[in-house]
Amino acid sequence: MIDELRREVCRLHAELVRYNLVVWTAGNVSGRVPGEDLFVIKPSGVSYDDLTPESIVVCDLDGNLVEGDLSPSSDTAAHAYVYRNMPEVNGVVHTHSTYASAWAARGEAIPCVLTAMADEFGGEIPLGPFALIGNDDIGKGIVATLTGHRSPAVLMQNHGVFTIGESPKAAVKAAVMCEDVARTVHVSRQLGEPLPIAQGDIDRLYDRYQNVYGQRSHL
Amino acid sequence: MIDELRREVCRLHAELVRYNLVVWTAGNVSGRVPGEDLFVIKPSGVSYDDLTPESIVVCDLDGNLVEGDLSPSSDTAAHAYVYRNMPEVNGVVHTHSTYASAWAARGEAIPCVLTAMADEFGGEIPLGPFALIGNDDIGKGIVATLTGHRSPAVLMQNHGVFTIGESPKAAVKAAVMCEDVARTVHVSRQLGEPLPIAQGDIDRLYDRYQNVYGQRSHL
Amino acid sequence: MIDELRREVCRLHAELVRYNLVVWTAGNVSGRVPGEDLFVIKPSGVSYDDLTPESIVVCDLDGNLVEGDLSPSSDTAAHAYVYRNMPEVNGVVHTHSTYASAWAARGEAIPCVLTAMADEFGGEIPLGPFALIGNDDIGKGIVATLTGHRSPAVLMQNHGVFTIGESPKAAVKAAVMCEDVARTVHVSRQLGEPLPIAQGDIDRLYDRYQNVYGQRSHL
Amino acid sequence: MIDELRREVCRLHAELVRYNLVVWTAGNVSGRVPGEDLFVIKPSGVSYDDLTPESIVVCDLDGNLVEGDLSPSSDTAAHAYVYRNMPEVNGVVHTHSTYASAWAARGEAIPCVLTAMADEFGGEIPLGPFALIGNDDIGKGIVATLTGHRSPAVLMQNHGVFTIGESPKAAVKAAVMCEDVARTVHVSRQLGEPLPIAQGDIDRLYDRYQNVYGQRSHL
């Protein structure tokens, strides 16, 4: 079970590379081990080319290394906090993708002006607080912002993006779509103000997308 | 005949990927089956890497699945409406390509300020209405905007692009060229106002391109 | 001799693709046949993937097809005019690359604010006139603008770029560098005014680059 | 020892290509030979595809060619000056990467508004002087700007970027991260003013990153 999850999480990092969400080693995917208080995550400082299923490490929900030869990602504490506090989440992704991080650096949520945003995020992509690495502040900011929110993505101020999902793949999809809409809305606003979508229409699009696609929720 | 069309439509999705018109599974190509009230289209939610000719599904002109193991694209109703109402159209493409969608989010047509636009689109790329998915509204918006218009591309407000062609390949070319000119005109306008091209020159360029290239029309 | 040139011109089209200067079939390279009143050029409407040395066609200096099974590029007349009127030119490239075309759509020359521009272009990249396809107007605009100018690149208003060189490869290099500096200067100007480089420094950089690199001129 | 370094420096040029920091032949990596007054560097005018470990040349600290069949990079004097005057530096990289060069063309340092910048650069990325090629002016500008500065990257006015590191790989990483943050901060500022990060937080992030990651300094 863990080995299969390691393969999947290893493989999903290639999607971050393919969609240009990461440079060098800055970005990571994790996945909860079904039925256990464990998750697997990228090791720290390993390039995406060199990542293998064996190099993916296993941590407990306090972020302590349980299995693996390498140190876990420096973002492990934030992933662990999410798994401890959001039991429905089985995958977490972190990136510094350009356009999403640009909104985050200004401290602005991304307004919902695309039907694809209504589908995937159910409204705006919210802003989380500025938080330093080194304790639970980043994790707390993620959980406080996403709890009760439709969006599976949060822009952490001056930092980057965290996304959640009911699987690692769903969290990666949210990271890909987040950067895609962050870029399109940015480009649109460069030459004027995008037209808003009425709240009722956002609700209809979101409800339909979650049901027609058989996805109970963004998790 | 249908198998050959499936191979072609499958192959053409790779062009959407190559030209960065799509991320994840958001974008689709369809093609009318010659001489029959049928068309083939991408299945829903299948990644472009996993697409095979066998996975391409067959629908009737009301968008009902006729052959195939997977559900048709969630945009099938819009494609079907176009085939029902524009008999000269044999290919339809839908994308959320970044720059075209950015114009669509502001609700602005793309002005014709490039000779390549005059060649391919015969003038501006027009704006279609805001329309929700789930009935024929998107299809109606496409047909109402493109009927009698030179452009094979329409920007659907707050949504993305639909293009039509006399073949699936022609519709894909229109989608590629649409994003290319959407980007160039956007970039140009970022630092000032692009110079207009006189209507007579647009007409001359369009007429020549349709004839010299042996293309009877953009279809 | 012609076969070797066909291979080289075929191969150079891959550089246009690699550097994202072209989409679909919009862009072409030509090369003068040494010692003969002939040049080779891309055939019209052939995709870059399908281009082979055999498919490259041979034309005389009036642009008439001399050898080859396909029609020559629709831009052949412009290439031919350059070869007829600039005997020192042995390679010509045409693209609609995004940033250069964006400057061209506004009708603005690109100011020399980068040392790399001083090196390669010896100053600004100049603007040529608006001209329709179908006669010698484009060729005349290119020659009138580049004759006596240091720059091997000209921005044709509302259209795109033509570059010249003492070889096809030199013309391709000029097209690559033109888009590169067009993009950097564009990005720089988005947030303010780039600092000018003094004319004396531009001259010193240009003179050194032409000599140290053993290149007699940009041709 | 030198052969191993040549292989490494050859290989690292592929990272400049991968991250789109260079076009054609404009950009180079060098590495100091441990325990000797020598360094290895890219030969001049060789395309990245054609670069082999054997083609990498060896120079003394005055920039004179010591071993190799080709001329050293035209930027060799600047690399040599850095090695002569910064004994702790073992790798130097030069690029004209788009966004960093755009800041350089305006003569502006990049403000520290991203936690990733605080981690890697310890604050802003500073601006160096305008300097002509051909003597030690560029090298002096690099050393004067980076001595006593946390940042391993300097924006040379109207020119491009130089980065330093305790190894060639560290200098390449700095070049990759420099362009990444130059782009993100640029994009962020296009639509408003990014939020500053308090100096105390920048210091905490920088100190942690240098220690937790076991990196004594950016060198």
CSV table of N, CA and C in Angstrom, one decimal, chain A residues 32 61 78-92 139-154 162-166 218-219:
chain,number,residue,atom,x,y,z
A,32,ARG,N,-1.6,10.9,2.1
A,32,ARG,CA,-1.9,10.2,3.4
A,32,ARG,C,-1.9,8.7,3.1
A,61,LEU,N,2.0,11.9,11.7
A,61,LEU,CA,1.2,13.1,11.5
A,61,LEU,C,1.8,14.3,12.3
A,78,ALA,N,4.0,21.8,7.6
A,78,ALA,CA,2.7,22.3,7.1
A,78,ALA,C,1.8,21.2,6.6
A,79,HIS,N,2.4,20.3,5.8
A,79,HIS,CA,1.6,19.1,5.4
A,79,HIS,C,1.0,18.4,6.6
A,80,ALA,N,1.9,18.1,7.5
A,80,ALA,CA,1.4,17.3,8.7
A,80,ALA,C,0.3,18.0,9.4
A,81,TYR,N,0.4,19.3,9.6
A,81,TYR,CA,-0.7,20.0,10.3
A,81,TYR,C,-2.0,19.9,9.6
A,82,VAL,N,-2.0,19.9,8.2
A,82,VAL,CA,-3.2,19.8,7.4
A,82,VAL,C,-3.8,18.4,7.7
A,83,TYR,N,-2.9,17.3,7.6
A,83,TYR,CA,-3.5,16.0,7.8
A,83,TYR,C,-4.0,15.8,9.2
A,84,ARG,N,-3.4,16.4,10.2
A,84,ARG,CA,-3.9,16.2,11.6
A,84,ARG,C,-5.3,16.9,11.7
A,85,ASN,N,-5.5,18.0,11.0
A,85,ASN,CA,-6.7,18.8,11.3
A,85,ASN,C,-7.8,18.7,10.2
A,86,MET,N,-7.5,18.1,9.1
A,86,MET,CA,-8.5,17.9,8.0
A,86,MET,C,-8.5,16.5,7.6
A,87,PRO,N,-9.3,15.7,8.4
A,87,PRO,CA,-9.2,14.2,8.1
A,87,PRO,C,-9.7,13.8,6.7
A,88,GLU,N,-10.5,14.7,6.1
A,88,GLU,CA,-11.0,14.3,4.7
A,88,GLU,C,-9.9,14.6,3.7
A,89,VAL,N,-8.8,15.2,4.0
A,89,VAL,CA,-7.8,15.5,3.0
A,89,VAL,C,-6.8,14.3,3.0
A,90,ASN,N,-6.5,13.8,1.7
A,90,ASN,CA,-5.6,12.7,1.5
A,90,ASN,C,-4.4,13.1,0.7
A,91,GLY,N,-4.4,14.4,0.2
A,91,GLY,CA,-3.2,14.8,-0.6
A,91,GLY,C,-3.0,16.3,-0.4
A,92,VAL,N,-1.8,16.7,-0.4
A,92,VAL,CA,-1.4,18.2,-0.2
A,92,VAL,C,-0.3,18.5,-1.2
A,139,GLY,N,0.8,25.8,8.6
A,139,GLY,CA,-0.3,24.8,8.7
A,139,GLY,C,-1.6,25.4,9.2
A,140,LYS,N,-1.5,26.2,10.3
A,140,LYS,CA,-2.7,26.8,10.9
A,140,LYS,C,-3.3,27.8,9.9
A,141,GLY,N,-2.5,28.5,9.1
A,141,GLY,CA,-3.0,29.5,8.2
A,141,GLY,C,-3.8,28.8,7.0
A,142,ILE,N,-3.2,27.7,6.6
A,142,ILE,CA,-3.9,26.9,5.5
A,142,ILE,C,-5.3,26.4,6.0
A,143,VAL,N,-5.2,25.7,7.2
A,143,VAL,CA,-6.5,25.1,7.7
A,143,VAL,C,-7.5,26.2,8.0
A,144,ALA,N,-7.1,27.3,8.6
A,144,ALA,CA,-8.1,28.3,9.0
A,144,ALA,C,-8.7,28.9,7.7
A,145,THR,N,-7.9,29.0,6.6
A,145,THR,CA,-8.5,29.6,5.4
A,145,THR,C,-9.4,28.6,4.7
A,146,LEU,N,-9.0,27.4,4.6
A,146,LEU,CA,-9.7,26.4,3.7
A,146,LEU,C,-10.9,25.7,4.4
A,147,THR,N,-10.9,25.7,5.7
A,147,THR,CA,-12.0,25.1,6.4
A,147,THR,C,-13.3,25.8,6.1
A,148,GLY,N,-14.3,25.1,5.6
A,148,GLY,CA,-15.5,25.7,5.3
A,148,GLY,C,-15.5,26.5,4.0
A,149,HIS,N,-14.4,26.4,3.3
A,149,HIS,CA,-14.3,27.2,2.0
A,149,HIS,C,-14.4,26.2,0.8
A,150,ARG,N,-15.0,26.6,-0.3
A,150,ARG,CA,-15.1,25.6,-1.4
A,150,ARG,C,-13.7,25.4,-2.1
A,151,SER,N,-12.9,26.4,-2.0
A,151,SER,CA,-11.6,26.3,-2.8
A,151,SER,C,-10.7,25.3,-2.2
A,152,PRO,N,-10.1,24.4,-3.0
A,152,PRO,CA,-9.0,23.5,-2.5
A,152,PRO,C,-7.7,24.2,-2.6
A,153,ALA,N,-7.6,25.5,-2.9
A,153,ALA,CA,-6.3,26.2,-3.0
A,153,ALA,C,-6.3,27.4,-2.1
A,154,VAL,N,-5.2,27.7,-1.5
A,154,VAL,CA,-5.0,28.9,-0.7
A,154,VAL,C,-3.7,29.6,-1.1
A,162,PHE,N,-0.7,26.5,-1.4
A,162,PHE,CA,-1.0,25.1,-0.9
A,162,PHE,C,-2.4,24.7,-1.4
A,163,THR,N,-2.4,23.4,-1.9
A,163,THR,CA,-3.7,22.9,-2.3
A,163,THR,C,-3.9,21.6,-1.6
A,164,ILE,N,-5.2,21.2,-1.5
A,164,ILE,CA,-5.6,20.0,-0.8
A,164,ILE,C,-6.5,19.2,-1.8
A,165,GLY,N,-6.7,17.9,-1.5
A,165,GLY,CA,-7.5,17.1,-2.3
A,165,GLY,C,-7.9,15.8,-1.6
A,166,GLU,N,-8.9,15.1,-2.1
A,166,GLU,CA,-9.2,13.8,-1.5
A,166,GLU,C,-8.2,12.7,-1.9
A,218,HIS,N,-14.5,19.0,-3.7
A,218,HIS,CA,-13.1,19.2,-4.2
A,218,HIS,C,-12.1,18.3,-3.5
A,219,LEU,N,-12.5,17.7,-2.4
A,219,LEU,CA,-11.6,16.7,-1.7
A,219,LEU,C,-11.8,15.4,-2.3
